[in-house]
Short mmCIF file of C-alpha atoms and ligand atoms in Angstrom, two decimals:
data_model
loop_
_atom_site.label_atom_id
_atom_site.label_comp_id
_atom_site.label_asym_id
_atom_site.label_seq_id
_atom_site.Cartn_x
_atom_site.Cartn_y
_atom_site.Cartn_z
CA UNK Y 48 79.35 -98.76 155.23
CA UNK Y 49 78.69 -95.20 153.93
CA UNK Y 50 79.22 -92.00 156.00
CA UNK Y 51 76.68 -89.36 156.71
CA UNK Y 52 77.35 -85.76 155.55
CA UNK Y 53 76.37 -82.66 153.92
CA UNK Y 54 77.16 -81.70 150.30
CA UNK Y 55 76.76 -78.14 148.81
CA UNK Y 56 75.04 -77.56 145.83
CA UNK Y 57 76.63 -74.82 144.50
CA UNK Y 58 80.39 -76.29 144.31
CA UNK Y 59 79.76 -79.94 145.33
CA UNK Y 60 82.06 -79.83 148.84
CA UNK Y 61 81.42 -82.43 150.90
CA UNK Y 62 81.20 -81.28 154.48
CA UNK Y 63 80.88 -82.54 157.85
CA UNK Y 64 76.78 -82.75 159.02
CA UNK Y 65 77.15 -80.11 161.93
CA UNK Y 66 77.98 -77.44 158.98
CA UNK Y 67 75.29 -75.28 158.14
CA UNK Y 68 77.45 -72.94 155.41
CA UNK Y 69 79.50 -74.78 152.78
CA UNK Y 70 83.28 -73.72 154.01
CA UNK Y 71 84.30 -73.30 150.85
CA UNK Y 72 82.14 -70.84 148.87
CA UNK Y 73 79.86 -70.04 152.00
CA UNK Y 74 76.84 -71.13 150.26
CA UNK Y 75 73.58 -72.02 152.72
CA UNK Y 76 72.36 -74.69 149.82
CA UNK Y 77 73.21 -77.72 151.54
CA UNK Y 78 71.99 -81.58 151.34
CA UNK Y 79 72.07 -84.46 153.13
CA UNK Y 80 73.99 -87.52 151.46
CA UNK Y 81 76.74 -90.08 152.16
CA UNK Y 82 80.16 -90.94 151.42
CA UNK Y 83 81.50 -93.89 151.23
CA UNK Y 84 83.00 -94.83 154.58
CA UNK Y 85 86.53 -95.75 153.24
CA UNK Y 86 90.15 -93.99 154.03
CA UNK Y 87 93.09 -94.45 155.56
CA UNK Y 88 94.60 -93.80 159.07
CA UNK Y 89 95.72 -90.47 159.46
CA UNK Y 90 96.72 -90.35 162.72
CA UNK Y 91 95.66 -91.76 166.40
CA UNK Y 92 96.93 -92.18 169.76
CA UNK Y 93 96.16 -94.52 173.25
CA UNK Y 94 93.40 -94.02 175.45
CA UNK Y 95 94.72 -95.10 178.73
CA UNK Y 96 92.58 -92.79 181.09
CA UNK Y 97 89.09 -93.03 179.34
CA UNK Y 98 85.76 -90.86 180.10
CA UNK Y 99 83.56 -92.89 182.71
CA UNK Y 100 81.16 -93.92 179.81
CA UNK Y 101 84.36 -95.56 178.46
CA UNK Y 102 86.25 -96.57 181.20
CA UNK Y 103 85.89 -100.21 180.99
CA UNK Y 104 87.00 -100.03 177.65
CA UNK Y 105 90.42 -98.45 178.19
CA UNK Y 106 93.18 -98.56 177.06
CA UNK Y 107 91.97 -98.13 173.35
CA UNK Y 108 93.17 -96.24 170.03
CA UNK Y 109 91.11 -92.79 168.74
CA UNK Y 110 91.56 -92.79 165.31
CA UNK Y 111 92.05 -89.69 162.48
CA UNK Y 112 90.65 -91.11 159.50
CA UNK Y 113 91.76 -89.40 155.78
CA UNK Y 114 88.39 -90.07 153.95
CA UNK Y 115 89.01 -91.27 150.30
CA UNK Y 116 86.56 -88.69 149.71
CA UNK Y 117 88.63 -85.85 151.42
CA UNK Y 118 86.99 -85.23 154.49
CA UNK Y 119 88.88 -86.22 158.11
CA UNK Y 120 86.73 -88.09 160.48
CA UNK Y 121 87.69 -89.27 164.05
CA UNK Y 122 86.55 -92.33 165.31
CA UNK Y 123 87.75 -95.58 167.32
CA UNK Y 124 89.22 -98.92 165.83
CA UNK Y 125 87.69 -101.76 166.06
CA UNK Y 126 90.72 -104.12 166.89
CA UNK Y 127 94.14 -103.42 167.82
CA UNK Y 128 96.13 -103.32 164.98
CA UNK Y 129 97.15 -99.48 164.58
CA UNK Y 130 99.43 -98.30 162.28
CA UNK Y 131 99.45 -94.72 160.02
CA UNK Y 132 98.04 -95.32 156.28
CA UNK Y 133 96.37 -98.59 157.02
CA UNK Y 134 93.23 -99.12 154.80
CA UNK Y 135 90.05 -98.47 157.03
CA UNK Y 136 86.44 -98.46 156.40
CA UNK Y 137 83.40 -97.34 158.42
CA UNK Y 138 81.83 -100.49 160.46
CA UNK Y 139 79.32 -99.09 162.72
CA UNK Y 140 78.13 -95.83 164.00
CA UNK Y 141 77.54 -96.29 167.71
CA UNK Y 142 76.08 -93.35 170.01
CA UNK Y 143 77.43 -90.91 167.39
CA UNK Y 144 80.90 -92.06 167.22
CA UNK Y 145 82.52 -93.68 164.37
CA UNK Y 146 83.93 -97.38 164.26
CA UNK Y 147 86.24 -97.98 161.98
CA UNK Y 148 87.75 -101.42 160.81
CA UNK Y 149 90.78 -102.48 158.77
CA UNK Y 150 90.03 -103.60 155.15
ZN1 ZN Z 482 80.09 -74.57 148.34
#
């Protein structure tokens, strides 16, 4: 599944969709495109003691994804299988969060 973001179209950075200035050469010339949705696990820890919206969910892993692409996305696992480097692409985008799965 491919990833929403922002690319700037004076030095081609791909940025995150909340940016309205490319971080790299400040340019305002941004557009809307998408990534593809694959990386690898970066980094993540438990959820034992979840928001209320989540709380029947708990415990479960928050993921820091390394986009193949460069950028670094967090997001939740679907599954339980957590380990650092493990192949992950994007499976669904649910109320704004990301949902990764292992590939
Ligand atoms: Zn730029």
């Amino acid at each position: 599944m491919k990833l929403p973001v922002k690319k700037c179209k004076q030095c081609d950075s791909i940025l995150y969709t909340s940016k309205y200035h490319c971080t790299n050469c400040y340019s305002d010339e941004l557009e809307l495109t998408e990534i593809d949705g694959k990386g690898k696990i970066y980094s993540y820890t438990k959820i034992h003691a979840a928001p209320k919206q989540f709380a029947d969910q708990a415990p479960y892993y928050v993921i820091l994804v390394h986009l193949d692409q460069g950028l670094k996305v967090t997001g939740r696992l679907n599954g339980n299988d957590v380990q650092i480097d493990t192949p992950v692409e994007l499976d669904e985008i649910k109320e704004r969060a990301y949902f990764f799965k292992a590939r």
